[in-house]
Backbone as JSON, one array per atom type, in Angstrom:
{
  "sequence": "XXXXXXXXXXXXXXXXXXXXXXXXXXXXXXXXXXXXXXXXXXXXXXXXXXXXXXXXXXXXXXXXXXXXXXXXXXXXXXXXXXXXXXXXXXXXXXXXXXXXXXXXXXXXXXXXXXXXXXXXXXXXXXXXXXXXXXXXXXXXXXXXXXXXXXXXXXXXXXXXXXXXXXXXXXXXXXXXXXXXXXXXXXXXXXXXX",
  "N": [[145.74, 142.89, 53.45], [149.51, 143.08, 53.54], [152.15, 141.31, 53.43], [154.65, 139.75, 55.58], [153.69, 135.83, 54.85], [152.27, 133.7, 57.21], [152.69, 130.8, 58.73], [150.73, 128.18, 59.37], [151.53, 126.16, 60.81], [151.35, 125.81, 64.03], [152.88, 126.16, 67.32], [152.22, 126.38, 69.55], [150.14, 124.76, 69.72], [151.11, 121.88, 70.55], [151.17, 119.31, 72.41], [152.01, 119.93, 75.83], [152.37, 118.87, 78.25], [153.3, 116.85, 80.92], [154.04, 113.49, 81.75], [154.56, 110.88, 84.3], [155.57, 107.59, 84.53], [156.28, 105.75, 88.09], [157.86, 103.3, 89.5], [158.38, 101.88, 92.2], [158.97, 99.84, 94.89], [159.14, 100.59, 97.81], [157.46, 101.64, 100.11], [157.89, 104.43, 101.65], [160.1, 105.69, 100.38], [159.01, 105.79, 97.97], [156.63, 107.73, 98.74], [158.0, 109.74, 99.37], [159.57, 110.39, 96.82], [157.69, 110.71, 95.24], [156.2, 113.31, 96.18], [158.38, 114.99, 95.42], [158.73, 114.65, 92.86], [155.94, 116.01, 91.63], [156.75, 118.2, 91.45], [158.15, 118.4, 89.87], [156.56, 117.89, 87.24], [153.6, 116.83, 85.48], [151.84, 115.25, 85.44], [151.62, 112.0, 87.84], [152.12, 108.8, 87.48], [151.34, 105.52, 89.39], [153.19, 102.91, 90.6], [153.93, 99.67, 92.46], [155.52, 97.61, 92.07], [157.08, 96.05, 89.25], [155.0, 94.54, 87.97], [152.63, 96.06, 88.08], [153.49, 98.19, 87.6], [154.09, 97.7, 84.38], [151.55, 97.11, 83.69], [150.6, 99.97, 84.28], [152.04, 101.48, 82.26], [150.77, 100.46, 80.13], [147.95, 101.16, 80.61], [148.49, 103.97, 80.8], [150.35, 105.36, 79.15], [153.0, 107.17, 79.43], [155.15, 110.22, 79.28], [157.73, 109.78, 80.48], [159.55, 106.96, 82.17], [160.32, 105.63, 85.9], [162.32, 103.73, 87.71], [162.42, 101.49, 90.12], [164.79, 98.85, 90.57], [165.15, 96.57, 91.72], [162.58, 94.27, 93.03], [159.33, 93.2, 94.4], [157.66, 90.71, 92.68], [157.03, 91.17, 89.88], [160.54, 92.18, 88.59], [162.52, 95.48, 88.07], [163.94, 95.09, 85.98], [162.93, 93.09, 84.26], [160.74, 94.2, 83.78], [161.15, 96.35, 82.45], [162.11, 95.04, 79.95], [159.95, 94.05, 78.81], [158.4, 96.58, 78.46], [159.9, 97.68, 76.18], [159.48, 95.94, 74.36], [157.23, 96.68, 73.56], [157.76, 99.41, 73.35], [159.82, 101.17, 71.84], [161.53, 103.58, 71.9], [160.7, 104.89, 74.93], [162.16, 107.28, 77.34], [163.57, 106.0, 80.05], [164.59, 106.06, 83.3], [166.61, 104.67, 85.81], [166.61, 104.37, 89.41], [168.55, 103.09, 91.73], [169.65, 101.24, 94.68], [171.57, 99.98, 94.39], [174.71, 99.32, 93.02], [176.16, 97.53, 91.31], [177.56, 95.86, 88.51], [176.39, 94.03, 87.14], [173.61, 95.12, 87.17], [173.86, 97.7, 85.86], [174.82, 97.14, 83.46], [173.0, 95.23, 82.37], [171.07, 97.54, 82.43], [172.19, 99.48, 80.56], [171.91, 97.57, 78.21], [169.24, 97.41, 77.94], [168.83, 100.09, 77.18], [168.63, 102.17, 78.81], [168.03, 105.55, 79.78], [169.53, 107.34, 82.01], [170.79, 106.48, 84.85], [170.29, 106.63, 88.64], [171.97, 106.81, 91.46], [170.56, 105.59, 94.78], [170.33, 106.98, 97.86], [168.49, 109.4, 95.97], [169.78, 112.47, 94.55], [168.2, 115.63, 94.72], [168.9, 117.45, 93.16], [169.95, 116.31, 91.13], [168.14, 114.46, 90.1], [166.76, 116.23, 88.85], [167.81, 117.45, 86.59], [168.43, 115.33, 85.02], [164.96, 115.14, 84.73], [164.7, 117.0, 83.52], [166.36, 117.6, 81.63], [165.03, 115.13, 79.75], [162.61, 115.8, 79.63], [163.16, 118.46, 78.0], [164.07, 116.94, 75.68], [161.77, 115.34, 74.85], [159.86, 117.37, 73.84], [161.23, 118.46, 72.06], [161.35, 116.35, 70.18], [158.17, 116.0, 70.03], [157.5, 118.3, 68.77], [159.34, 118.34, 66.51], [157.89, 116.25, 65.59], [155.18, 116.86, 64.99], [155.19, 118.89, 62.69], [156.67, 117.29, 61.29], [154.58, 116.21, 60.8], [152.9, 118.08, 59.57], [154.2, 119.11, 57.59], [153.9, 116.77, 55.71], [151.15, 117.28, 55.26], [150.9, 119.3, 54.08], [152.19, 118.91, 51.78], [150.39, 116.99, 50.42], [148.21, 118.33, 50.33], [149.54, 120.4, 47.86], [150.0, 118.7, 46.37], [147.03, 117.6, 45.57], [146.12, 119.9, 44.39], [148.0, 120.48, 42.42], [147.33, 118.52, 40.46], [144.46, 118.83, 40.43], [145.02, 121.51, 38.85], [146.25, 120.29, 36.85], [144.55, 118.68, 35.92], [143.22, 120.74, 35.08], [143.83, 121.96, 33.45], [143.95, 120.34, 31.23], [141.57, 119.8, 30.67], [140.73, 121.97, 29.68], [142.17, 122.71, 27.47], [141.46, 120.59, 25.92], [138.92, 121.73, 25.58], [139.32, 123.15, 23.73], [140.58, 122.06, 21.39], [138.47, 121.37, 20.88], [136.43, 123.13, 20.18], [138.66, 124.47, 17.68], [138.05, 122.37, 15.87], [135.31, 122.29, 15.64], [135.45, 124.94, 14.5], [136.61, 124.24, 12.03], [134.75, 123.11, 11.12], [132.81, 124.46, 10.63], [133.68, 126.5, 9.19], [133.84, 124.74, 6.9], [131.33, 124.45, 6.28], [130.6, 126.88, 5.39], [131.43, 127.46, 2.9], [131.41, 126.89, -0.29], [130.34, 124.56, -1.98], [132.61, 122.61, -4.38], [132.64, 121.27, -7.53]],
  "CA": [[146.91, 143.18, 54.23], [150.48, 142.48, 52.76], [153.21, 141.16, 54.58], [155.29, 138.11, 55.54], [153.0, 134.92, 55.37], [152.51, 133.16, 58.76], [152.86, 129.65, 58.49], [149.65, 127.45, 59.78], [152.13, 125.24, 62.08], [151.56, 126.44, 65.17], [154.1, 125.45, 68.71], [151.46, 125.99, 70.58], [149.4, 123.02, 70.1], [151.82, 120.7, 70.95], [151.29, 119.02, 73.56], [153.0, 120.71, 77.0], [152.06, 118.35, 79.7], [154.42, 116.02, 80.7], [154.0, 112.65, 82.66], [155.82, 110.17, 84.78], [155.15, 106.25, 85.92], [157.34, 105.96, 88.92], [157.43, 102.3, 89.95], [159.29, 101.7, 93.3], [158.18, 99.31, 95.97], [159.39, 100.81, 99.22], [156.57, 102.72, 100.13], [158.3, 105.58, 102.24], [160.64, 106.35, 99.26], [157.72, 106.01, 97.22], [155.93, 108.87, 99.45], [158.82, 111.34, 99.23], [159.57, 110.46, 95.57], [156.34, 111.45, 94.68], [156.2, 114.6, 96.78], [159.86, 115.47, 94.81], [158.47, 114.68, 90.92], [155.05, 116.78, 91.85], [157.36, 120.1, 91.3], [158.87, 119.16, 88.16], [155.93, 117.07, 86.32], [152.52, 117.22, 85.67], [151.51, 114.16, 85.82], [152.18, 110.93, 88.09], [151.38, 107.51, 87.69], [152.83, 105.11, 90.96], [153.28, 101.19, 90.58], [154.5, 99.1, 93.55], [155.99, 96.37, 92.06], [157.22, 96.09, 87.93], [153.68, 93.98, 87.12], [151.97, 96.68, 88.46], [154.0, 99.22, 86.76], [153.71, 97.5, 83.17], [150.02, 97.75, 83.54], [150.13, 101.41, 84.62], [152.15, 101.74, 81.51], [150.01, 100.3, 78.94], [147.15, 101.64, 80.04], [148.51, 105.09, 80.56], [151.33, 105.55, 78.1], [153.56, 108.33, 80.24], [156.27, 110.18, 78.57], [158.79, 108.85, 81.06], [159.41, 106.08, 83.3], [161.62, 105.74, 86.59], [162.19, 102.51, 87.94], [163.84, 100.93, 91.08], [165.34, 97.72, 89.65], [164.94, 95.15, 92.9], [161.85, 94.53, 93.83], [159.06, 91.76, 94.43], [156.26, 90.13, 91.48], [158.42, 91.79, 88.93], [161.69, 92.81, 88.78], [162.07, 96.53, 87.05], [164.56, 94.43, 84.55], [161.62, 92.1, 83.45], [159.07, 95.25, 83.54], [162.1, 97.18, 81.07], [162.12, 94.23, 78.76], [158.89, 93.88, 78.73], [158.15, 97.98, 77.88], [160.85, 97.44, 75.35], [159.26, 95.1, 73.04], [156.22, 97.77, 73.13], [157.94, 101.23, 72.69], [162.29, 101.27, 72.11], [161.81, 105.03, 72.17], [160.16, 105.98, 76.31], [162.81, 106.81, 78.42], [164.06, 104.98, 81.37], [165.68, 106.23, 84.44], [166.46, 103.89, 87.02], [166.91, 104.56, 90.57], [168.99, 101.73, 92.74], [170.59, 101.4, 95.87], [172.83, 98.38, 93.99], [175.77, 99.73, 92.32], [176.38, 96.51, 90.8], [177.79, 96.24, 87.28], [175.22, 93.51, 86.35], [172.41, 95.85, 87.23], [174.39, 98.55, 85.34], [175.21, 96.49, 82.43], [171.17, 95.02, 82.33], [170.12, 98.83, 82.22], [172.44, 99.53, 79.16], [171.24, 96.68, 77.46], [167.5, 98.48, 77.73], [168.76, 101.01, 76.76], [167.88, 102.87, 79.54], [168.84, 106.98, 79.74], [169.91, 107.33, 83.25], [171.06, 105.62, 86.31], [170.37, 107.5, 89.67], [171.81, 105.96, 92.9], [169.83, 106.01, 95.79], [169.47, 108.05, 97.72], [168.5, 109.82, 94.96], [169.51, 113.75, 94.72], [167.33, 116.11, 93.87], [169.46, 118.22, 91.75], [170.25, 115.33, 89.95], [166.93, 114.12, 89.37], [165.78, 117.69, 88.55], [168.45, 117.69, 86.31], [167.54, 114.27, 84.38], [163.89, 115.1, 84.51], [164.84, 118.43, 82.29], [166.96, 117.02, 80.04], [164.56, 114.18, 79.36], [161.17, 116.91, 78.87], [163.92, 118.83, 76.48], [164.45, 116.19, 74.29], [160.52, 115.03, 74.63], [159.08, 118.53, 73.69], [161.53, 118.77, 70.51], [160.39, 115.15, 69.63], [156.94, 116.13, 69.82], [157.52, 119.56, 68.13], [159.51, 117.76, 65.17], [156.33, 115.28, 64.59], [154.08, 117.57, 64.68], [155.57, 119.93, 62.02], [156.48, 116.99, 60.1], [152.95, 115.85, 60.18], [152.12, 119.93, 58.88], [154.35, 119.32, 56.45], [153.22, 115.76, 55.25], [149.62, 117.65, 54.93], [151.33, 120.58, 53.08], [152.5, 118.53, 50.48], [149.54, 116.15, 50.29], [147.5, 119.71, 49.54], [150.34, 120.69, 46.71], [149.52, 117.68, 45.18], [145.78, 117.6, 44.9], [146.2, 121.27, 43.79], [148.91, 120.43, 41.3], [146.55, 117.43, 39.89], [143.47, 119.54, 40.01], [145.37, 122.27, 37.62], [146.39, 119.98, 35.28], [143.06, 118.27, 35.03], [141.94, 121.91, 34.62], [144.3, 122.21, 32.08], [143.37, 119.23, 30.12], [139.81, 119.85, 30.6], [141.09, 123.47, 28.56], [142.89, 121.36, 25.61], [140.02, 119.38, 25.14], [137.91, 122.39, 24.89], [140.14, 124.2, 22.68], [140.73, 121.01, 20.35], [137.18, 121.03, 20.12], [136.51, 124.67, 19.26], [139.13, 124.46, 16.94], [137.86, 121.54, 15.18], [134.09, 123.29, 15.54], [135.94, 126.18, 13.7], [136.98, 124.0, 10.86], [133.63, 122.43, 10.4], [131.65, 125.6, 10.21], [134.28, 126.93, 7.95], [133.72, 123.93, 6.16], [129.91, 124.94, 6.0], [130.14, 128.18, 5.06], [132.34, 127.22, 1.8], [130.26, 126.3, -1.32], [130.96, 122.71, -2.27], [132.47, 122.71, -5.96], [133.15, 120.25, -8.0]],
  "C": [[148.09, 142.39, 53.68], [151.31, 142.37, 53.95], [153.83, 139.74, 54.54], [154.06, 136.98, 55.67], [153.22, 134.44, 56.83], [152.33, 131.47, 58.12], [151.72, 129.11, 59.34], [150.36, 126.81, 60.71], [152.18, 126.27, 63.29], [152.08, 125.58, 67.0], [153.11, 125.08, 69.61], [150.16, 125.02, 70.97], [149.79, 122.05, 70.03], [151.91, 120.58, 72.21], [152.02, 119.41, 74.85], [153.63, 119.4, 78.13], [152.8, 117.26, 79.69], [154.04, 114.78, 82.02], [155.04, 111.82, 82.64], [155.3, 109.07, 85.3], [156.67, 106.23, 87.09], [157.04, 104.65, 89.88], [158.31, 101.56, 91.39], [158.18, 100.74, 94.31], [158.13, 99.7, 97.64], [158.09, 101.99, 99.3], [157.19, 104.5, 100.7], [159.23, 106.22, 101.3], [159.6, 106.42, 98.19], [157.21, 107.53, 97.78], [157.08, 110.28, 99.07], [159.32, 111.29, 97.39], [158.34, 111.22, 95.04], [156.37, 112.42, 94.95], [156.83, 115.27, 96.07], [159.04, 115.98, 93.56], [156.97, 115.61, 90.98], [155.93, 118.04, 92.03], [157.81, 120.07, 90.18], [157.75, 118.39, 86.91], [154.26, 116.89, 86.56], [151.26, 116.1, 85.81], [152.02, 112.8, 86.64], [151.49, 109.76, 88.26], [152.4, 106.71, 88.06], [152.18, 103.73, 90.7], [154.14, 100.91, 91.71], [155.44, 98.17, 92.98], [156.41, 96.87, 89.66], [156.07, 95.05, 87.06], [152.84, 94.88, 87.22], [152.24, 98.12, 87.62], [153.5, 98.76, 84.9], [152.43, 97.24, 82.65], [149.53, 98.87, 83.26], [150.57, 101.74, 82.91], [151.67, 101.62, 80.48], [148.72, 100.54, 78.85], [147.28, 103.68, 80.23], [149.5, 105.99, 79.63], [152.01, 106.94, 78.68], [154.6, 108.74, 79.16], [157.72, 109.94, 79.11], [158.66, 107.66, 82.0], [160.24, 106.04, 84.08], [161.13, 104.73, 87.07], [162.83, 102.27, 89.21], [164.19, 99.5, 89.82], [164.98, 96.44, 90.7], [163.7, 95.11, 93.42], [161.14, 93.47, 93.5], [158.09, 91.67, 92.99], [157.29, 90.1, 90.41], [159.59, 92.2, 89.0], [161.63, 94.36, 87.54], [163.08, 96.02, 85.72], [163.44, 93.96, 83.73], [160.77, 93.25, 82.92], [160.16, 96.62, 82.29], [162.14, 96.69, 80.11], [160.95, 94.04, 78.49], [158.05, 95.36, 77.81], [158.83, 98.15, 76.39], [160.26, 96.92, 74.33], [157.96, 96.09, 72.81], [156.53, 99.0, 72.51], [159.83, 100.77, 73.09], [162.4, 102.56, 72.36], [161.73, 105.65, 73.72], [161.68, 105.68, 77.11], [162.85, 106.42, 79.46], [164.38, 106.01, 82.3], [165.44, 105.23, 85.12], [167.49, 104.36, 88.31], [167.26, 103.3, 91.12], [170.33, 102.23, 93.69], [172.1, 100.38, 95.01], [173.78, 99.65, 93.04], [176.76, 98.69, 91.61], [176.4, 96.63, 89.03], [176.86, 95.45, 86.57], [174.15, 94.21, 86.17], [172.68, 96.83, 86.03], [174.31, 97.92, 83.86], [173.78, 96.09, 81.43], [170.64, 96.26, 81.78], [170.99, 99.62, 80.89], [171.91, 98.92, 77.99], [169.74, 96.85, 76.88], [167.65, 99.55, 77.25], [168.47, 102.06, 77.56], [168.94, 104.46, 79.61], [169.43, 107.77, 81.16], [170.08, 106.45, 84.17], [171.52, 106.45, 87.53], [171.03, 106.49, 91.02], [171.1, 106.59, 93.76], [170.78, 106.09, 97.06], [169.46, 109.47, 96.96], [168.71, 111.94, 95.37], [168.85, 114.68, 94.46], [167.32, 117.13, 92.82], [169.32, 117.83, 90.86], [168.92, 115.32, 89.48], [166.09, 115.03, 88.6], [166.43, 117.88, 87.04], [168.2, 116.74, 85.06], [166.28, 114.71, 83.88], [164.06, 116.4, 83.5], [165.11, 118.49, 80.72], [165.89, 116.14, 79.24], [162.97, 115.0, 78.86], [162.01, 117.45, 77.66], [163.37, 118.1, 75.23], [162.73, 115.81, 73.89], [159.56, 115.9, 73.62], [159.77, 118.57, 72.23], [161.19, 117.53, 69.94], [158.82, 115.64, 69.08], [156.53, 117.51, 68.89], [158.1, 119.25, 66.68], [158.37, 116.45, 64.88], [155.5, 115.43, 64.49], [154.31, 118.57, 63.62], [156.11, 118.56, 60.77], [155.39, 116.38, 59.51], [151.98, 117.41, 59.2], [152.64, 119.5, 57.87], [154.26, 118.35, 55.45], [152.14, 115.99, 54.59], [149.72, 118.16, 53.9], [151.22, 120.07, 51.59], [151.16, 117.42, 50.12], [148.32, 117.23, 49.86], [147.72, 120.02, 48.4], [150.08, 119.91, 45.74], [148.12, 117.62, 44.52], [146.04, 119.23, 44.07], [146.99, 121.37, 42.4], [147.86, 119.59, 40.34], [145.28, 118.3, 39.51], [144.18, 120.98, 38.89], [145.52, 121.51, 36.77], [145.32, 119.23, 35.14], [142.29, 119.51, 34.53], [142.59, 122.48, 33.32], [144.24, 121.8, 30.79], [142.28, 119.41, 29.8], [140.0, 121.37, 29.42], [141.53, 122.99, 27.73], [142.04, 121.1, 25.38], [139.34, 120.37, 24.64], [137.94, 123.22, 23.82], [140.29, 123.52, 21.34], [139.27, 121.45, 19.72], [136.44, 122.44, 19.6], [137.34, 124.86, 18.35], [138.22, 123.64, 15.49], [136.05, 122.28, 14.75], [134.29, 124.21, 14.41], [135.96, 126.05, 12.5], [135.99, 123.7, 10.32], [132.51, 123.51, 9.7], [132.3, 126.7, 9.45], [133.94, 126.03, 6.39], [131.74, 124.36, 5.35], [129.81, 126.1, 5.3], [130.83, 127.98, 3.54], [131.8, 126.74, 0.6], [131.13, 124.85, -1.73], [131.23, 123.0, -3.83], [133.33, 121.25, -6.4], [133.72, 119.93, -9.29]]
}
């Protein structure tokens, strides 16, 4: 069958599923937070506190995190700097009632990709949580295609290498049939002197 090749990279085994730690201490915003991010995300993993959270995170590695920022054991500053020296890439959001420029200023400094005030909307957050899968899914769709094409060329090469050893291995045999050629010319030739 002739036709356009298909290319071996295929979209659809990249990863879909999308998770969230969501580390807040108030429990009753906790409860309806959760309820909220269970429509746009497929996974949730819930920390009380930011020691509790930077646990959840290292042993479940989410592809986002949302944070309050005030709260007791940890603060979600400490538990951002802390994520930080592990991964510079997971995004942040942080949710806070404070509207304080230190808080603000702190969550630049992390680098962090949002800042929701509370009480949080759910447009907004719907809105965030979209943008932030977007960008995740073409992440994960450009490193998986440049891992195809890492392979690709790591194929091209043995393939290139195996021709020209198959080419050499043909020289050699050609030298030596040649040289064969001359000798049993050489034989067939009466010797004079």
């Amino acid at each position: 069958m002739e036709g356009k090749e298909m290319s071996p990279f295929d979209k659809n085994s990249i990863k879909q599923s999308f998770s969230v730690l969501y580390v807040e201490d108030e429990e009753a915003i906790r409860e309806i937070m959760v309820e909220i991010l269970e429509l746009f995300v497929d996974d949730i993993y819930i920390a009380k506190n930011g020691s509790e959270g930077l646990e959840v995170y290292k042993k479940q590695r989410p592809d986002l995190i949302i944070t309050d920022i005030q709260m007791p054991v940890m603060t979600g500053i400490d538990m951002m700097k802390e994520i930080r020296k592990l991964d510079e890439e997971i995004p942040i959001v942080v949710t806070s009632a404070f509207n304080d420029n230190t808080f603000l200023l702190n969550s630049i400094a992390l680098n962090v990709d949002h800042y929701l005030i509370k009480p949080v909307v759910v447009d907004q957050l719907e809105s965030k949580l979209n943008k932030v899968k977007k960008q995740i899914m073409q992440k994960r769709e450009l490193d998986a295609y440049q891992l195809y094409l890492e392979d690709r060329v790591q194929q091209e090469i043995a393939l290139r290498e195996a021709k020209e050893a198959l080419l050499f291995s043909q020289n050699k045999d050609a030298e030596l049939g040649q040289m064969v050629s001359v000798i049993a010319h050489q034989w067939k030739q009466p010797l004079h002197y």
